[in-house]
Amino acid sequence: MSLLYDRPRIDERRTEAEFIPCYPIPILYEQSTLEIAFGARRNLLEIWPATSYRAGIDSFRILRRQIVLVNSPEHVRYVVVTRHDNFERKSPQMRRALEALLGDGLFISDGETWKKRRPLVADIVHKRRLPEFGQTMEDAALAVAAEWAQLPAGAEIELTEEMGRLTAAIISRAVFGNNIAREAAQQVIDGFSAYQRHTDSFNLGYFLGADEGWPAFGGRRRRRAIAMVHGVVENVINAHLAGKGDAGSMVDLLIRRNQKSGGEPLDVAALRNEAATIFMAGHETTATTLSWAWYLLANAAWVRQSVHDEIATVCGDRAPTLADLPQLRWCRAVIQETLRLYPPVPLLPRQAREADRIGHIDVEKSALVMIAPWLLHRSPDLWNKPNHFLPERFLSGARIDPFAYIPFAVGPRICPGMNFGLDEATLCLAILSQRFEVLPREGYKVEPVCRLTLRPKGGLPARVVARGPRHGI
């Protein structure tokens, strides 16, 4: 099988500076079911053998459940496009893990609920509306830059929290038309972090034969985490309904689009579920992407210099704006390569509604069909130097198969906020990179871990260093 991407020629002076970022070493032996279960509860990235990274399709069993691993573009296309109706449904463990937090929100809904709400949500986050939110993104990033400029020399920040507050401020203003208080943003960050820690990502009941899995009851700490997130979301929704929101906010548009469509009015619960889904998707995924991008840039001097030179050429001393993004190609490529190496949602499991056949594999009814961006993006059959950080691969002009690069999923269920998230991450990276270098704590072991989303284990402590007087605030 030929590579979908042929690496462009790179200045030979830089070849010794190539960077292979952290990743779990693939398993080299056959694991028992018990090892898989415990491994999945600890980190969903650690359970994959080296053979799973190869392009192709495979089938195996965990207890009573057939697992079909789909790891080639043509078979991904079959699952998510050709036979979308049969493989639309998210896996029971994903639905059970998230339903307490997101209810019947778009990310985990299916059937008629998904069909009715998808056009509404897709419309309000469509790329043509991005210019309306550009100033919000710029203001939030500049506010973080101003805070960083006031830090004492040598002070350390926790990057995932910093980026979480930044993206929470942006998505709150865009979704609800309200500026979210720092304390409220921190409450969402802490709540979702706690929710991930206390949510079981391996639903034993499903693998024992319960096609809908077992309910995820959780405990007191998980319920408290849900209450923390819901409390913030409901407060801003209620404020909006009380007339304190922005008439052009996403929630306002969601209500008006639903009214125009002639559909049943969205009650507060449905509104909260969709708002929470947009909020969590827009906040969590972009925050983790930016955190990983800083880690990658800190370890790739040639990329960092290219980013700085590009910003200086395009923007001079003024702050980058949304209008500059078409010219900030290196900044965009850094985000795209970050999403390849560390896709925020690295596993996209589906449940077969009916028996099917994918390639040469007979798929049983209710089988778990696993599409894993984490594996697909690191397949040596599909990518040259798949574990290297090489943003140049997105600058080469080479066409990358859209079913081999799927950080936002693909097909009818592709993330409707894809363009919003890409532009937000690129712009925030450009604004902050113009003024600062971000240096992870020396000697700190960075480790990717996934339970629901892909994060640096234990966070990412770092220092921010101003780049010089001409880049001051």
XYZ file of N, CA and C in Angstrom, residues 102-268:
501
model
N -24.133 14.995 29.063
C -24.625 15.663 27.855
C -26.061 15.297 27.490
N -26.682 14.407 28.238
C -28.056 14.031 27.941
C -28.182 13.490 26.527
N -29.156 14.028 25.763
C -29.340 13.594 24.376
C -28.722 14.602 23.413
N -27.648 15.250 23.849
C -26.958 16.208 22.987
C -26.467 15.572 21.705
N -26.156 16.412 20.738
C -25.866 15.971 19.370
C -24.738 14.949 19.302
N -23.744 15.048 20.169
C -22.575 14.172 20.075
C -22.938 12.704 20.265
N -23.892 12.416 21.145
C -24.224 11.013 21.391
C -25.645 10.635 20.971
N -26.417 11.579 20.466
C -27.773 11.241 20.016
C -27.705 10.562 18.650
N -28.796 9.937 18.254
C -28.882 9.313 16.942
C -30.344 9.283 16.526
N -30.616 8.659 15.387
C -31.996 8.535 14.926
C -32.664 9.870 14.678
N -33.928 9.979 15.030
C -34.712 11.176 14.745
C -34.215 12.396 15.521
N -33.784 12.177 16.772
C -33.273 13.306 17.552
C -32.081 13.930 16.841
N -31.150 13.107 16.389
C -29.962 13.611 15.694
C -30.360 14.286 14.378
N -31.255 13.680 13.626
C -31.657 14.237 12.326
C -32.324 15.605 12.464
N -33.081 15.802 13.522
C -33.771 17.084 13.716
C -32.828 18.176 14.206
N -31.896 17.796 15.066
C -31.048 18.820 15.688
C -29.773 19.107 14.919
N -29.283 18.150 14.158
C -28.031 18.361 13.436
C -28.079 19.596 12.532
N -29.133 19.779 11.698
C -29.152 20.968 10.840
C -29.183 22.274 11.642
N -29.852 22.247 12.797
C -29.927 23.456 13.619
C -28.547 23.839 14.139
N -27.844 22.854 14.692
C -26.523 23.122 15.264
C -25.527 23.445 14.157
N -25.570 22.694 13.053
C -24.631 22.929 11.955
C -24.772 24.339 11.404
N -25.982 24.835 11.366
C -26.224 26.170 10.824
C -25.613 27.264 11.699
N -25.724 27.111 13.011
C -25.266 28.196 13.886
C -23.750 28.205 14.058
N -23.058 27.093 13.717
C -21.591 27.091 13.804
C -20.965 27.014 12.416
N -21.736 27.329 11.383
C -21.240 27.250 10.012
C -20.082 28.226 9.811
N -19.174 27.873 8.905
C -17.974 28.693 8.695
C -18.298 30.110 8.219
N -19.452 30.308 7.611
C -19.777 31.658 7.163
C -20.037 32.595 8.335
N -20.268 32.018 9.532
C -20.508 32.847 10.709
C -19.225 33.148 11.479
N -18.100 32.599 11.031
C -16.854 32.794 11.765
C -16.475 34.267 11.934
N -16.640 35.116 10.908
C -16.272 36.519 11.111
C -16.992 37.183 12.281
N -18.179 36.697 12.624
C -18.917 37.270 13.747
C -18.231 36.989 15.078
N -17.441 35.910 15.118
C -16.807 35.515 16.377
C -15.311 35.828 16.412
N -14.787 36.387 15.322
C -13.367 36.683 15.266
C -12.910 37.622 16.365
N -13.676 38.682 16.603
C -13.280 39.649 17.626
C -13.289 39.016 19.017
N -14.252 38.121 19.246
C -14.307 37.409 20.528
C -13.036 36.591 20.742
N -12.604 35.873 19.709
C -11.382 35.081 19.806
C -10.172 35.976 20.063
N -10.074 37.048 19.311
C -8.939 37.964 19.462
C -8.900 38.564 20.862
N -10.041 39.045 21.340
C -10.083 39.683 22.660
C -9.689 38.706 23.765
N -10.181 37.472 23.672
C -9.880 36.491 24.719
C -8.395 36.134 24.722
N -7.812 35.946 23.544
C -6.384 35.616 23.468
C -5.527 36.780 23.950
N -5.904 38.001 23.598
C -5.143 39.173 24.053
C -5.260 39.355 25.562
N -6.401 38.977 26.126
C -6.560 39.058 27.585
C -5.606 38.090 28.278
N -5.461 36.879 27.730
C -4.506 35.921 28.288
C -3.087 36.457 28.132
N -2.783 37.053 26.983
C -1.456 37.620 26.764
C -1.150 38.701 27.799
N -2.143 39.522 28.106
C -1.945 40.568 29.110
C -1.672 39.963 30.489
N -2.368 38.885 30.815
C -2.129 38.201 32.095
C -0.721 37.609 32.132
N -0.315 36.980 31.044
C 1.015 36.383 30.998
C 2.105 37.443 31.135
N 1.853 38.607 30.554
C 2.857 39.676 30.616
C 3.092 40.156 32.044
N 2.122 39.950 32.911
C 2.238 40.397 34.297
C 2.816 39.335 35.221
N 3.069 38.148 34.711
C 3.616 37.082 35.560
C 5.041 37.424 35.978
N 5.409 37.126 37.217
C 6.798 37.348 37.634
C 7.742 36.411 36.892
N 8.980 36.829 36.742
C 9.966 36.021 36.023
C 10.078 34.636 36.659
N 10.056 33.614 35.818
C 10.189 32.248 36.290
C 8.917 31.616 36.790
N 7.822 32.368 36.811
C 6.552 31.815 37.303
C 6.073 30.698 36.383
N 5.442 29.708 36.980
C 4.978 28.548 36.233
C 3.461 28.563 36.127
N 2.960 28.160 34.977
C 1.528 28.015 34.759
C 1.235 26.556 34.447
N -0.042 26.182 34.525
C -0.460 24.848 34.099
C -1.203 25.041 32.783
N -0.597 24.559 31.700
C -1.071 24.902 30.362
C -2.493 24.447 30.079
N -2.853 23.230 30.486
C -4.197 22.758 30.159
C -5.262 23.616 30.835
N -4.969 24.117 32.030
C -5.915 25.004 32.704
C -5.944 26.378 32.032
N -4.779 26.897 31.678
C -4.725 28.201 31.011
C -5.481 28.159 29.688
N -5.229 27.128 28.902
C -5.912 27.020 27.617
C -7.402 26.720 27.817
N -7.730 26.012 28.892
C -9.134 25.756 29.201
C -9.891 27.039 29.502
N -9.278 27.921 30.294
C -9.935 29.198 30.597
C -10.072 30.057 29.343
N -9.036 30.026 28.495
C -9.087 30.800 27.257
C -10.233 30.335 26.372
N -10.307 29.030 26.114
C -11.350 28.533 25.216
C -12.730 28.592 25.856
N -12.801 28.480 27.184
C -14.090 28.631 27.863
C -14.614 30.051 27.695
N -13.727 31.021 27.765
C -14.140 32.417 27.581
C -14.676 32.637 26.171
N -13.995 32.042 25.187
C -14.421 32.214 23.796
C -15.761 31.534 23.550
N -15.865 30.273 23.949
C -17.081 29.526 23.632
C -18.264 30.038 24.437
N -18.022 30.529 25.649
C -19.116 31.088 26.437
C -19.708 32.313 25.759
N -18.809 33.180 25.298
C -19.288 34.392 24.626
C -19.999 34.036 23.318
N -19.445 33.065 22.572
C -20.039 32.696 21.289
C -21.364 31.969 21.462
N -21.424 31.060 22.443
C -22.629 30.246 22.611
C -23.732 31.013 23.309
N -23.368 31.719 24.390
C -24.399 32.321 25.238
C -24.483 33.842 25.144
N -23.457 34.457 24.569
C -23.471 35.913 24.525
C -23.121 36.533 25.853
N -22.527 35.761 26.755
C -22.129 36.264 28.069
C -20.650 36.011 28.289
N -19.978 36.972 28.894
C -18.613 36.727 29.324
C -18.666 35.878 30.591
N -17.956 34.774 30.582
C -17.991 33.883 31.723
C -16.932 34.304 32.738
N -17.304 34.283 33.989
C -16.365 34.654 35.047
C -15.241 33.634 35.122
N -14.063 34.093 35.557
C -12.914 33.200 35.663
C -13.234 32.014 36.571
N -13.946 32.277 37.667
C -14.283 31.206 38.611
C -15.207 30.179 37.964
N -16.144 30.665 37.141
C -17.063 29.746 36.471
C -16.321 28.897 35.436
N -15.410 29.531 34.709
C -14.618 28.782 33.732
C -13.804 27.702 34.434
N -13.211 28.049 35.568
C -12.419 27.080 36.325
C -13.301 25.949 36.833
N -14.549 26.267 37.163
C -15.470 25.239 37.646
C -15.772 24.224 36.550
N -15.937 24.695 35.317
C -16.167 23.784 34.188
C -14.939 22.919 33.956
N -13.759 23.536 33.991
C -12.514 22.794 33.775
C -12.356 21.715 34.837
N -12.530 22.106 36.087
C -12.375 21.146 37.188
C -13.444 20.059 37.120
N -14.669 20.464 36.786
C -15.767 19.501 36.717
C -15.550 18.459 35.637
N -15.147 18.905 34.442
C -14.950 17.947 33.363
C -13.737 17.067 33.621
N -12.696 17.627 34.217
C -11.522 16.821 34.564
C -11.908 15.727 35.558
N -12.676 16.107 36.577
C -13.112 15.128 37.573
C -14.038 14.094 36.947
N -14.900 14.531 36.041
C -15.824 13.613 35.379
C -15.053 12.540 34.614
N -13.999 12.958 33.906
C -13.202 11.982 33.164
C -12.531 10.982 34.105
N -12.010 11.482 35.213
C -11.310 10.596 36.149
C -12.237 9.544 36.733
N -13.503 9.898 36.957
C -14.416 9.009 37.674
C -15.445 8.337 36.766
N -15.215 8.391 35.455
C -16.099 7.716 34.510
C -15.419 6.466 33.985
N -16.132 5.363 34.022
C -15.573 4.094 33.569
C -15.635 4.036 32.044
N -14.473 3.967 31.404
C -14.431 3.941 29.941
C -14.464 2.520 29.384
N -14.660 1.536 30.247
C -14.790 0.144 29.801
C -16.075 -0.410 30.402
N -17.141 -0.450 29.593
C -18.441 -0.893 30.081
C -18.510 -2.423 30.027
N -18.252 -3.048 31.161
C -18.161 -4.504 31.227
C -19.441 -5.170 30.754
N -20.595 -4.592 31.092
C -21.872 -5.193 30.710
C -22.012 -5.389 29.216
N -21.502 -4.430 28.440
C -21.583 -4.539 26.984
C -20.807 -5.745 26.480
N -19.639 -5.969 27.035
C -18.800 -7.077 26.579
C -19.285 -8.419 27.112
N -20.141 -8.361 28.136
C -20.742 -9.599 28.643
C -22.017 -9.965 27.893
N -22.456 -9.087 26.984
C -23.608 -9.431 26.154
C -24.783 -8.475 26.220
N -24.766 -7.476 27.107
C -25.847 -6.492 27.178
C -25.652 -5.478 26.056
N -26.505 -5.537 25.041
C -26.297 -4.712 23.846
C -26.338 -3.217 24.127
N -26.987 -2.799 25.188
C -27.007 -1.384 25.558
C -26.033 -1.080 26.691
N -25.253 -2.067 27.069
C -24.306 -1.867 28.157
C -25.014 -1.715 29.492
N -24.244 -1.524 30.539
C -24.806 -1.262 31.862
C -24.814 0.231 32.127
N -25.831 0.721 32.832
C -25.834 2.153 33.187
C -24.577 2.518 33.970
N -24.073 3.700 33.700
C -22.894 4.188 34.424
C -23.376 4.983 35.630
N -23.521 4.304 36.750
C -24.086 4.971 37.925
C -23.115 5.978 38.535
N -21.836 5.664 38.542
C -20.866 6.576 39.126
C -21.016 6.656 40.624
N -20.288 7.553 41.203
C -20.328 7.746 42.645
C -20.520 9.197 42.993
N -20.305 9.499 44.253
C -20.529 10.864 44.741
C -19.642 11.868 44.017
N -18.375 11.533 43.771
C -17.473 12.476 43.111
C -17.864 12.713 41.654
N -18.362 11.677 41.007
C -18.814 11.855 39.621
C -20.071 12.718 39.578
N -21.002 12.489 40.505
C -22.217 13.306 40.539
C -21.886 14.758 40.840
N -20.906 14.969 41.705
C -20.495 16.338 42.019
C -19.887 17.009 40.785
N -19.116 16.242 40.011
C -18.509 16.790 38.799
C -19.580 17.205 37.792
N -20.613 16.358 37.636
C -21.720 16.692 36.733
C -22.406 17.967 37.197
N -22.659 18.071 38.490
C -23.331 19.255 39.041
C -22.505 20.513 38.806
N -21.187 20.394 38.880
C -20.320 21.549 38.653
C -20.483 22.077 37.231
N -20.466 21.164 36.256
C -20.586 21.579 34.857
C -21.991 22.087 34.559
N -23.007 21.314 34.975
C -24.384 21.718 34.712
C -24.724 23.041 35.373
N -24.155 23.273 36.549
C -24.454 24.516 37.253
C -24.045 25.727 36.446
N -22.865 25.697 35.867
C -22.393 26.833 35.061
C -23.230 26.981 33.801
N -23.456 25.861 33.093
C -24.198 25.915 31.830
C -25.620 26.400 32.057
N -26.279 25.885 33.085
C -27.657 26.295 33.351
C -27.740 27.760 33.763
N -26.755 28.239 34.495
C -26.762 29.647 34.892
C -26.706 30.568 33.682
N -25.850 30.255 32.722
C -25.749 31.134 31.561
C -26.965 30.971 30.641
N -27.542 29.764 30.586
C -28.772 29.594 29.803
C -29.906 30.404 30.420
N -30.049 30.297 31.730
C -31.114 31.045 32.403
C -30.917 32.545 32.255
N -29.675 32.982 32.297
C -29.397 34.407 32.094
C -29.802 34.827 30.686
N -29.512 33.945 29.738
C -29.890 34.254 28.363
C -31.414 34.321 28.219
N -32.108 33.335 28.795
C -33.572 33.314 28.700
C -34.196 34.502 29.415
N -33.466 35.045 30.383
C -33.959 36.215 31.110
C -33.648 37.516 30.369
N -33.098 37.401 29.168
C -32.833 38.587 28.370
C -31.470 39.202 28.585
N -30.579 38.472 29.257
C -29.255 39.027 29.545
C -28.188 38.514 28.586
N -28.607 37.766 27.571
C -27.653 37.238 26.605
C -27.597 38.096 25.365
N -26.777 37.674 24.411
C -26.589 38.403 23.165
C -27.585 37.881 22.136
N -28.229 38.804 21.422
C -29.204 38.398 20.414
C -28.568 37.620 19.274
N -27.254 37.719 19.104
C -26.588 36.989 18.034
C -25.850 35.766 18.507
N -26.068 35.360 19.764
C -25.341 34.208 20.301
C -25.846 32.920 19.664
N -25.071 31.844 19.837
C -25.455 30.560 19.269
C -26.744 30.023 19.874
N -26.912 30.227 21.178
C -28.134 29.742 21.821
C -29.343 30.479 21.262
N -29.209 31.785 21.095
C -30.307 32.571 20.531
C -30.631 32.074 19.121
N -29.595 31.837 18.325
C -29.814 31.339 16.970
C -30.419 29.945 16.974
N -29.999 29.119 17.918
C -30.546 27.770 18.019
C -32.048 27.826 18.261
N -32.471 28.701 19.150
C -33.897 28.842 19.451
C -34.644 29.347 18.223
N -34.104 30.372 17.574
C -34.800 30.962 16.423
C -34.825 30.025 15.223
N -33.717 29.291 14.981
C -33.705 28.336 13.871
C -34.718 27.227 14.114
N -34.825 26.787 15.364
C -35.786 25.734 15.693
C -37.216 26.221 15.474
N -37.488 27.477 15.827
C -38.823 28.038 15.629
C -39.172 28.114 14.146
N -38.184 28.527 13.330
C -38.419 28.650 11.898
C -38.634 27.295 11.236
N -37.991 26.265 11.789
C -38.097 24.937 11.186
C -39.447 24.294 11.447
N -40.217 24.874 12.347
C -41.519 24.308 12.678
C -41.439 23.112 13.594
N -40.261 22.886 14.164
C -40.104 21.744 15.065
C -40.680 22.040 16.437
N -40.732 21.006 17.257
C -41.194 21.195 18.623
C -40.226 22.107 19.372
N -40.739 23.007 20.192
C -39.852 23.906 20.929
C -38.865 23.122 21.787
N -37.629 23.594 21.824
C -36.622 22.961 22.673
C -36.875 23.393 24.111
N -37.142 22.421 24.988
C -37.326 22.791 26.385
C -35.963 23.087 27.012
N -35.987 23.504 28.265
C -34.742 23.907 28.921
C -33.752 22.746 28.970
